[in-house]
Amino acid sequence: MSLLVAHELYRFFHTGEDETFALRGVSLCLSQGEFVALMGPSGSGKSTLLACLTGLDEPDGGHVLVDGMRLTRRSEAARARIRARNFGILLQSGNLFPHFSVEQNIRFQMRLADRTDDPRVDELVEMVGLRHRAHAFATQLSGGETARAGLAVALAANPPILVADEPTAEVDADTESRLIDHFETRRRAGLTTLLATHSTALARKADRIIRLHDGRVEDD
Ligand SMILES: Nc1ncnc2c1ncn2[C@@H]1O[C@H](COP(=O)(O)OP(=O)(O)OP(=O)(O)O)[C@@H](O)[C@H]1O
C-alpha cells in the first residue's frame, strides 16, 4: 500500500485582484522506503505541495492520505496528531523554537514523538555540522545554521516520512555528502523521504524524480 497519496490537489491564492494557481490537480503516490526528489522551477508549486501533503495547509480541492488515513479536511488537532506520528518536516518557514538551544529543539521534537531515551542527539548535531553550536539559541544562528538545525529537528524522531524543502541549500559539500548518506540509510531502513530540491547531485541519488511545472506534475 502507498504510504503517502495525493489525489488531484488544487490550491489557489488570492491577493487583491490577483489569483495564483499554485497547484492544478497534482496526484502522486509514495511507497514505504522510497527516496523521492521533487524538482521544478521557482514558483512551480513545490513548497505549496509539501505544505498540503503534511497537513500544514489545506488544499482547495483533492485529498491526501497518510498510511491509508485521510489527512485533508480534518480538524487541526487531528491533522497535528497524524503529523506527529508520521512526519519529520523542514519547510522554508523554519521549525525551531527561538528560545530553545539547538540541542533543546532536537530533544523537544524527540519528546513529542515519545523518544525520550533516544541517544542520537550528538549524532544528529554532528551530522548537520553544528557540534560547536549545539548550545546556541535558535535566534543566535546564521541563516545556514538555522536551516541545518531545522533539518536535525526534522530528523530527530526518525520519522516514517521525512518531508524537507531544500534541505541542502545552505550546507557545504561535506555536510551535503553526510546528509545524502543519511537519506540512503533511511531508504535501507524502509523509511520514506521526499525532498524538494534544486540540487542535481541530490536528485541523482533519489529513486524517483517528480517534476512540477506551473502547478502540475510534468514528469514522474
Ligand atoms: N501564501 C501565498 N499567497 C499568495 N501566493 C502564494 C502563497 N504561497 C505561494 N504562493 C504562490 O504560489 C506559487 C507557488 O509557490 P511555491 O512557493 O509553492 O513555489 P516553489 O516551487 O516552492 O518555489 P521556490 O523554488 O522558489 O521555493 C507562486 O506563484 C507563489 O508566488
PDB file of C-alpha atoms and ligand atoms in Angstrom:
ATOM      1  CA  MET A   1       0.000   0.000   0.000  1.00  0.00           C
ATOM      2  CA  SER A   2       1.186   3.538  -0.691  1.00  0.00           C
ATOM      3  CA  LEU A   3       2.299   5.383   2.423  1.00  0.00           C
ATOM      4  CA  LEU A   4       1.545   8.868   1.119  1.00  0.00           C
ATOM      5  CA  VAL A   5      -1.050   9.606  -1.572  1.00  0.00           C
ATOM      6  CA  ALA A   6      -2.093  12.923  -3.057  1.00  0.00           C
ATOM      7  CA  HIS A   7      -5.180  12.841  -5.254  1.00  0.00           C
ATOM      8  CA  GLU A   8      -5.923  15.751  -7.590  1.00  0.00           C
ATOM      9  CA  LEU A   9      -4.701  18.540  -5.302  1.00  0.00           C
ATOM     10  CA  TYR A  10      -5.699  22.099  -6.138  1.00  0.00           C
ATOM     11  CA  ARG A  11      -4.561  25.222  -4.288  1.00  0.00           C
ATOM     12  CA  PHE A  12      -5.381  28.803  -5.255  1.00  0.00           C
ATOM     13  CA  PHE A  13      -4.213  32.017  -3.618  1.00  0.00           C
ATOM     14  CA  HIS A  14      -5.988  35.363  -3.882  1.00  0.00           C
ATOM     15  CA  THR A  15      -4.102  38.589  -3.312  1.00  0.00           C
ATOM     16  CA  GLY A  16      -6.270  41.591  -4.099  1.00  0.00           C
ATOM     17  CA  GLU A  17      -7.380  41.197  -7.716  1.00  0.00           C
ATOM     18  CA  ASP A  18      -4.736  38.561  -8.426  1.00  0.00           C
ATOM     19  CA  GLU A  19      -5.333  34.850  -8.364  1.00  0.00           C
ATOM     20  CA  THR A  20      -2.418  32.400  -8.338  1.00  0.00           C
ATOM     21  CA  PHE A  21      -2.999  28.785  -9.272  1.00  0.00           C
ATOM     22  CA  ALA A  22      -0.253  27.154  -7.188  1.00  0.00           C
ATOM     23  CA  LEU A  23      -1.452  23.541  -7.640  1.00  0.00           C
ATOM     24  CA  ARG A  24      -3.623  22.462 -10.558  1.00  0.00           C
ATOM     25  CA  GLY A  25      -4.551  18.817  -9.984  1.00  0.00           C
ATOM     26  CA  VAL A  26      -1.409  17.215  -8.538  1.00  0.00           C
ATOM     27  CA  SER A  27      -1.538  13.465  -7.899  1.00  0.00           C
ATOM     28  CA  LEU A  28       1.303  11.318  -6.592  1.00  0.00           C
ATOM     29  CA  CYS A  29       1.989   8.166  -4.555  1.00  0.00           C
ATOM     30  CA  LEU A  30       4.970   7.418  -2.339  1.00  0.00           C
ATOM     31  CA  SER A  31       5.702   3.916  -1.122  1.00  0.00           C
ATOM     32  CA  GLN A  32       7.412   2.897   2.073  1.00  0.00           C
ATOM     33  CA  GLY A  33      11.207   3.202   1.753  1.00  0.00           C
ATOM     34  CA  GLU A  34      11.141   5.408  -1.338  1.00  0.00           C
ATOM     35  CA  PHE A  35      13.531   8.340  -1.668  1.00  0.00           C
ATOM     36  CA  VAL A  36      11.927  10.881  -3.998  1.00  0.00           C
ATOM     37  CA  ALA A  37      13.172  14.254  -5.247  1.00  0.00           C
ATOM     38  CA  LEU A  38      10.622  16.936  -6.097  1.00  0.00           C
ATOM     39  CA  MET A  39      12.029  19.350  -8.651  1.00  0.00           C
ATOM     40  CA  GLY A  40      10.772  22.259 -10.698  1.00  0.00           C
ATOM     41  CA  PRO A  41      11.427  25.931 -11.328  1.00  0.00           C
ATOM     42  CA  SER A  42      10.874  28.582  -8.687  1.00  0.00           C
ATOM     43  CA  GLY A  43       7.148  29.186  -8.282  1.00  0.00           C
ATOM     44  CA  SER A  44       6.139  25.804  -9.734  1.00  0.00           C
ATOM     45  CA  GLY A  45       4.331  24.842  -6.511  1.00  0.00           C
ATOM     46  CA  LYS A  46       6.834  22.650  -4.634  1.00  0.00           C
ATOM     47  CA  SER A  47       6.528  24.336  -1.218  1.00  0.00           C
ATOM     48  CA  THR A  48       2.741  24.569  -1.535  1.00  0.00           C
ATOM     49  CA  LEU A  49       2.574  20.860  -2.337  1.00  0.00           C
ATOM     50  CA  LEU A  50       4.760  19.923   0.660  1.00  0.00           C
ATOM     51  CA  ALA A  51       2.594  22.040   2.980  1.00  0.00           C
ATOM     52  CA  CYS A  52      -0.590  20.319   1.684  1.00  0.00           C
ATOM     53  CA  LEU A  53       0.965  16.841   1.903  1.00  0.00           C
ATOM     54  CA  THR A  54       1.841  17.359   5.574  1.00  0.00           C
ATOM     55  CA  GLY A  55      -1.481  18.972   6.517  1.00  0.00           C
ATOM     56  CA  LEU A  56       0.118  22.322   7.365  1.00  0.00           C
ATOM     57  CA  ASP A  57      -2.027  23.809   4.607  1.00  0.00           C
ATOM     58  CA  GLU A  58      -5.433  22.714   3.321  1.00  0.00           C
ATOM     59  CA  PRO A  59      -5.829  22.202  -0.419  1.00  0.00           C
ATOM     60  CA  ASP A  60      -8.870  23.834  -2.072  1.00  0.00           C
ATOM     61  CA  GLY A  61      -9.579  20.556  -3.846  1.00  0.00           C
ATOM     62  CA  GLY A  62      -8.447  16.945  -3.735  1.00  0.00           C
ATOM     63  CA  HIS A  63      -7.244  14.952  -0.756  1.00  0.00           C
ATOM     64  CA  VAL A  64      -4.184  13.471   0.949  1.00  0.00           C
ATOM     65  CA  LEU A  65      -3.979  10.014   2.531  1.00  0.00           C
ATOM     66  CA  VAL A  66      -1.233   9.145   5.023  1.00  0.00           C
ATOM     67  CA  ASP A  67      -0.831   5.445   5.669  1.00  0.00           C
ATOM     68  CA  GLY A  68      -4.421   4.991   4.469  1.00  0.00           C
ATOM     69  CA  MET A  69      -5.791   7.746   6.722  1.00  0.00           C
ATOM     70  CA  ARG A  70      -7.373  10.893   5.299  1.00  0.00           C
ATOM     71  CA  LEU A  71      -5.467  13.998   6.337  1.00  0.00           C
ATOM     72  CA  THR A  72      -7.441  16.561   4.357  1.00  0.00           C
ATOM     73  CA  ARG A  73     -10.494  18.362   5.806  1.00  0.00           C
ATOM     74  CA  ARG A  74      -9.957  17.225   9.368  1.00  0.00           C
ATOM     75  CA  SER A  75      -9.605  19.366  12.462  1.00  0.00           C
ATOM     76  CA  GLU A  76      -6.232  20.972  13.135  1.00  0.00           C
ATOM     77  CA  ALA A  77      -5.859  18.726  16.207  1.00  0.00           C
ATOM     78  CA  ALA A  78      -6.470  15.575  14.163  1.00  0.00           C
ATOM     79  CA  ARG A  79      -4.027  16.739  11.493  1.00  0.00           C
ATOM     80  CA  ALA A  80      -1.428  17.532  14.159  1.00  0.00           C
ATOM     81  CA  ARG A  81      -1.759  14.010  15.590  1.00  0.00           C
ATOM     82  CA  ILE A  82      -1.280  12.397  12.170  1.00  0.00           C
ATOM     83  CA  ARG A  83       1.636  14.752  11.517  1.00  0.00           C
ATOM     84  CA  ALA A  84       3.403  13.972  14.801  1.00  0.00           C
ATOM     85  CA  ARG A  85       3.103  10.232  14.214  1.00  0.00           C
ATOM     86  CA  ASN A  86       4.185  10.159  10.584  1.00  0.00           C
ATOM     87  CA  PHE A  87       6.235  13.157   9.538  1.00  0.00           C
ATOM     88  CA  GLY A  88       9.507  14.937  10.108  1.00  0.00           C
ATOM     89  CA  ILE A  89       9.137  18.307   8.417  1.00  0.00           C
ATOM     90  CA  LEU A  90      11.531  21.010   7.300  1.00  0.00           C
ATOM     91  CA  LEU A  91       9.844  23.820   5.392  1.00  0.00           C
ATOM     92  CA  GLN A  92      11.298  27.156   4.358  1.00  0.00           C
ATOM     93  CA  SER A  93       9.348  28.854   7.148  1.00  0.00           C
ATOM     94  CA  GLY A  94      11.526  27.038   9.706  1.00  0.00           C
ATOM     95  CA  ASN A  95      10.703  24.678  12.555  1.00  0.00           C
ATOM     96  CA  LEU A  96      12.735  25.927  15.537  1.00  0.00           C
ATOM     97  CA  PHE A  97      11.544  27.338  18.840  1.00  0.00           C
ATOM     98  CA  PRO A  98      13.539  30.569  19.091  1.00  0.00           C
ATOM     99  CA  HIS A  99      14.241  30.460  22.821  1.00  0.00           C
ATOM    100  CA  PHE A 100      15.444  26.865  22.860  1.00  0.00           C
ATOM    101  CA  SER A 101      19.008  25.910  22.021  1.00  0.00           C
ATOM    102  CA  VAL A 102      19.695  23.659  19.014  1.00  0.00           C
ATOM    103  CA  GLU A 103      20.014  20.684  21.350  1.00  0.00           C
ATOM    104  CA  GLN A 104      16.823  21.559  23.253  1.00  0.00           C
ATOM    105  CA  ASN A 105      14.922  21.881  19.981  1.00  0.00           C
ATOM    106  CA  ILE A 106      16.055  18.382  18.964  1.00  0.00           C
ATOM    107  CA  ARG A 107      15.190  16.890  22.371  1.00  0.00           C
ATOM    108  CA  PHE A 108      11.782  18.574  22.319  1.00  0.00           C
ATOM    109  CA  GLN A 109      10.973  17.019  18.944  1.00  0.00           C
ATOM    110  CA  MET A 110      12.047  13.612  20.257  1.00  0.00           C
ATOM    111  CA  ARG A 111       9.799  14.074  23.279  1.00  0.00           C
ATOM    112  CA  LEU A 112       6.831  14.918  21.034  1.00  0.00           C
ATOM    113  CA  ALA A 113       7.402  11.619  19.263  1.00  0.00           C
ATOM    114  CA  ASP A 114       7.829   9.759  22.591  1.00  0.00           C
ATOM    115  CA  ARG A 115      11.525   9.077  22.059  1.00  0.00           C
ATOM    116  CA  THR A 116      12.812  10.330  25.376  1.00  0.00           C
ATOM    117  CA  ASP A 117      15.618   7.768  25.582  1.00  0.00           C
ATOM    118  CA  ASP A 118      16.992   8.498  22.135  1.00  0.00           C
ATOM    119  CA  PRO A 119      20.788   8.656  22.261  1.00  0.00           C
ATOM    120  CA  ARG A 120      21.148  10.303  18.885  1.00  0.00           C
ATOM    121  CA  VAL A 121      21.213  13.991  19.814  1.00  0.00           C
ATOM    122  CA  ASP A 122      25.013  14.242  19.450  1.00  0.00           C
ATOM    123  CA  GLU A 123      24.934  12.197  16.279  1.00  0.00           C
ATOM    124  CA  LEU A 124      22.329  14.495  14.699  1.00  0.00           C
ATOM    125  CA  VAL A 125      24.148  17.666  15.711  1.00  0.00           C
ATOM    126  CA  GLU A 126      27.370  16.244  14.268  1.00  0.00           C
ATOM    127  CA  MET A 127      25.701  15.159  11.039  1.00  0.00           C
ATOM    128  CA  VAL A 128      24.454  18.659  10.231  1.00  0.00           C
ATOM    129  CA  GLY A 129      27.850  20.137  11.205  1.00  0.00           C
ATOM    130  CA  LEU A 130      26.618  22.028  14.290  1.00  0.00           C
ATOM    131  CA  ARG A 131      28.544  20.443  17.153  1.00  0.00           C
ATOM    132  CA  HIS A 132      30.120  23.790  18.051  1.00  0.00           C
ATOM    133  CA  ARG A 133      26.661  25.479  18.038  1.00  0.00           C
ATOM    134  CA  ALA A 134      24.651  22.832  19.930  1.00  0.00           C
ATOM    135  CA  HIS A 135      24.058  25.146  22.901  1.00  0.00           C
ATOM    136  CA  ALA A 136      23.337  28.308  20.901  1.00  0.00           C
ATOM    137  CA  PHE A 137      19.781  29.608  20.903  1.00  0.00           C
ATOM    138  CA  ALA A 138      17.936  29.437  17.613  1.00  0.00           C
ATOM    139  CA  THR A 139      17.883  33.244  17.470  1.00  0.00           C
ATOM    140  CA  GLN A 140      21.706  33.295  17.589  1.00  0.00           C
ATOM    141  CA  LEU A 141      22.214  31.139  14.488  1.00  0.00           C
ATOM    142  CA  SER A 142      23.119  32.296  10.994  1.00  0.00           C
ATOM    143  CA  GLY A 143      20.722  31.542   8.110  1.00  0.00           C
ATOM    144  CA  GLY A 144      22.680  28.448   7.089  1.00  0.00           C
ATOM    145  CA  GLU A 145      22.987  27.216  10.686  1.00  0.00           C
ATOM    146  CA  THR A 146      19.243  27.725  11.195  1.00  0.00           C
ATOM    147  CA  ALA A 147      18.491  25.607   8.130  1.00  0.00           C
ATOM    148  CA  ARG A 148      20.840  22.841   9.325  1.00  0.00           C
ATOM    149  CA  ALA A 149      19.432  22.901  12.877  1.00  0.00           C
ATOM    150  CA  GLY A 150      15.950  22.676  11.344  1.00  0.00           C
ATOM    151  CA  LEU A 151      16.974  19.604   9.439  1.00  0.00           C
ATOM    152  CA  ALA A 152      18.325  17.947  12.614  1.00  0.00           C
ATOM    153  CA  VAL A 153      14.946  18.648  14.264  1.00  0.00           C
ATOM    154  CA  ALA A 154      13.065  17.190  11.273  1.00  0.00           C
ATOM    155  CA  LEU A 155      15.193  14.032  11.532  1.00  0.00           C
ATOM    156  CA  ALA A 156      15.044  13.834  15.331  1.00  0.00           C
ATOM    157  CA  ALA A 157      12.159  11.388  15.621  1.00  0.00           C
ATOM    158  CA  ASN A 158      13.443   9.132  12.817  1.00  0.00           C
ATOM    159  CA  PRO A 159      10.119   9.838  11.100  1.00  0.00           C
ATOM    160  CA  PRO A 160       8.409   7.322   8.786  1.00  0.00           C
ATOM    161  CA  ILE A 161       8.164  10.148   6.226  1.00  0.00           C
ATOM    162  CA  LEU A 162      10.710  12.965   6.014  1.00  0.00           C
ATOM    163  CA  VAL A 163       9.472  15.979   4.045  1.00  0.00           C
ATOM    164  CA  ALA A 164      12.091  18.667   3.510  1.00  0.00           C
ATOM    165  CA  ASP A 165      12.141  21.807   1.381  1.00  0.00           C
ATOM    166  CA  GLU A 166      15.639  22.467   0.018  1.00  0.00           C
ATOM    167  CA  PRO A 167      17.469  20.572   2.802  1.00  0.00           C
ATOM    168  CA  THR A 168      20.897  21.087   1.256  1.00  0.00           C
ATOM    169  CA  ALA A 169      20.515  24.693   0.091  1.00  0.00           C
ATOM    170  CA  GLU A 170      22.585  26.071   2.968  1.00  0.00           C
ATOM    171  CA  VAL A 171      25.161  23.327   3.527  1.00  0.00           C
ATOM    172  CA  ASP A 172      28.777  22.819   2.472  1.00  0.00           C
ATOM    173  CA  ALA A 173      29.895  19.854   0.356  1.00  0.00           C
ATOM    174  CA  ASP A 174      30.911  17.703   3.366  1.00  0.00           C
ATOM    175  CA  THR A 175      27.590  18.190   5.103  1.00  0.00           C
ATOM    176  CA  GLU A 176      25.724  17.522   1.851  1.00  0.00           C
ATOM    177  CA  SER A 177      27.509  14.212   1.442  1.00  0.00           C
ATOM    178  CA  ARG A 178      26.790  13.232   5.100  1.00  0.00           C
ATOM    179  CA  LEU A 179      23.126  14.079   4.528  1.00  0.00           C
ATOM    180  CA  ILE A 180      22.982  12.048   1.315  1.00  0.00           C
ATOM    181  CA  ASP A 181      24.443   9.081   3.282  1.00  0.00           C
ATOM    182  CA  HIS A 182      21.744   9.609   5.886  1.00  0.00           C
ATOM    183  CA  PHE A 183      18.963   9.675   3.264  1.00  0.00           C
ATOM    184  CA  GLU A 184      20.334   6.411   1.858  1.00  0.00           C
ATOM    185  CA  THR A 185      20.393   4.885   5.360  1.00  0.00           C
ATOM    186  CA  ARG A 186      16.741   5.901   5.735  1.00  0.00           C
ATOM    187  CA  ARG A 187      15.916   4.131   2.469  1.00  0.00           C
ATOM    188  CA  ARG A 188      17.650   0.930   3.661  1.00  0.00           C
ATOM    189  CA  ALA A 189      15.667   1.154   6.913  1.00  0.00           C
ATOM    190  CA  GLY A 190      12.397   1.323   4.926  1.00  0.00           C
ATOM    191  CA  LEU A 191      11.776   4.991   5.779  1.00  0.00           C
ATOM    192  CA  THR A 192      10.340   7.349   3.147  1.00  0.00           C
ATOM    193  CA  THR A 193      11.967  10.622   2.131  1.00  0.00           C
ATOM    194  CA  LEU A 194      10.536  13.414  -0.047  1.00  0.00           C
ATOM    195  CA  LEU A 195      12.830  16.353  -0.758  1.00  0.00           C
ATOM    196  CA  ALA A 196      12.116  19.469  -2.783  1.00  0.00           C
ATOM    197  CA  THR A 197      15.467  20.396  -4.250  1.00  0.00           C
ATOM    198  CA  HIS A 198      17.258  22.294  -6.961  1.00  0.00           C
ATOM    199  CA  SER A 199      20.364  20.125  -6.376  1.00  0.00           C
ATOM    200  CA  THR A 200      21.007  17.713  -9.234  1.00  0.00           C
ATOM    201  CA  ALA A 201      23.660  15.973  -7.059  1.00  0.00           C
ATOM    202  CA  LEU A 202      20.978  15.172  -4.512  1.00  0.00           C
ATOM    203  CA  ALA A 203      18.305  14.303  -7.097  1.00  0.00           C
ATOM    204  CA  ARG A 204      20.685  11.847  -8.780  1.00  0.00           C
ATOM    205  CA  LYS A 205      20.652   9.763  -5.581  1.00  0.00           C
ATOM    206  CA  ALA A 206      16.857   9.561  -5.473  1.00  0.00           C
ATOM    207  CA  ASP A 207      14.828   6.538  -6.627  1.00  0.00           C
ATOM    208  CA  ARG A 208      12.486   8.850  -8.489  1.00  0.00           C
ATOM    209  CA  ILE A 209      12.267  12.463  -9.575  1.00  0.00           C
ATOM    210  CA  ILE A 210       8.858  14.135  -9.699  1.00  0.00           C
ATOM    211  CA  ARG A 211       8.959  17.340 -11.751  1.00  0.00           C
ATOM    212  CA  LEU A 212       6.435  20.098 -11.195  1.00  0.00           C
ATOM    213  CA  HIS A 213       5.763  22.812 -13.714  1.00  0.00           C
ATOM    214  CA  ASP A 214       3.225  25.544 -13.246  1.00  0.00           C
ATOM    215  CA  GLY A 215       1.352  23.621 -10.545  1.00  0.00           C
ATOM    216  CA  ARG A 216       1.176  20.352 -12.462  1.00  0.00           C
ATOM    217  CA  VAL A 217       3.210  17.131 -12.433  1.00  0.00           C
ATOM    218  CA  GLU A 218       5.188  17.313 -15.649  1.00  0.00           C
ATOM    219  CA  ASP A 219       7.099  14.082 -15.168  1.00  0.00           C
ATOM    220  CA  ASP A 220       7.117  11.258 -12.578  1.00  0.00           C
TER     221      ASP A 220
HETATM  222  N1  LIG B   1       0.540  32.407   0.779  1.00  0.00           N
HETATM  223  C1  LIG B   1       0.578  32.705  -0.530  1.00  0.00           C
HETATM  224  N2  LIG B   1      -0.136  33.748  -1.017  1.00  0.00           N
HETATM  225  C2  LIG B   1      -0.131  34.053  -2.335  1.00  0.00           C
HETATM  226  N3  LIG B   1       0.579  33.376  -3.263  1.00  0.00           N
HETATM  227  C3  LIG B   1       1.315  32.337  -2.839  1.00  0.00           C
HETATM  228  C4  LIG B   1       1.361  31.948  -1.461  1.00  0.00           C
HETATM  229  N4  LIG B   1       2.194  30.864  -1.342  1.00  0.00           N
HETATM  230  C5  LIG B   1       2.651  30.611  -2.590  1.00  0.00           C
HETATM  231  N5  LIG B   1       2.130  31.478  -3.489  1.00  0.00           N
HETATM  232  C6  LIG B   1       2.360  31.478  -4.940  1.00  0.00           C
HETATM  233  O1  LIG B   1       2.108  30.171  -5.421  1.00  0.00           O
HETATM  234  C7  LIG B   1       3.064  29.797  -6.423  1.00  0.00           C
HETATM  235  C8  LIG B   1       3.813  28.562  -5.990  1.00  0.00           C
HETATM  236  O2  LIG B   1       4.666  28.911  -4.902  1.00  0.00           O
HETATM  237  P1  LIG B   1       5.605  27.857  -4.166  1.00  0.00           P
HETATM  238  O3  LIG B   1       6.242  28.569  -3.023  1.00  0.00           O
HETATM  239  O4  LIG B   1       4.818  26.637  -3.876  1.00  0.00           O
HETATM  240  O5  LIG B   1       6.707  27.533  -5.321  1.00  0.00           O
HETATM  241  P2  LIG B   1       8.084  26.752  -5.218  1.00  0.00           P
HETATM  242  O6  LIG B   1       8.125  25.829  -6.390  1.00  0.00           O
HETATM  243  O7  LIG B   1       8.248  26.156  -3.879  1.00  0.00           O
HETATM  244  O8  LIG B   1       9.143  27.933  -5.417  1.00  0.00           O
HETATM  245  P3  LIG B   1      10.672  28.083  -4.860  1.00  0.00           P
HETATM  246  O9  LIG B   1      11.502  27.048  -5.611  1.00  0.00           O
HETATM  247  O10 LIG B   1      11.017  29.493  -5.258  1.00  0.00           O
HETATM  248  O11 LIG B   1      10.639  27.881  -3.379  1.00  0.00           O
HETATM  249  C9  LIG B   1       3.970  31.009  -6.614  1.00  0.00           C
HETATM  250  O12 LIG B   1       3.477  31.753  -7.704  1.00  0.00           O
HETATM  251  C10 LIG B   1       3.798  31.776  -5.311  1.00  0.00           C
HETATM  252  O13 LIG B   1       4.015  33.147  -5.522  1.00  0.00           O
END
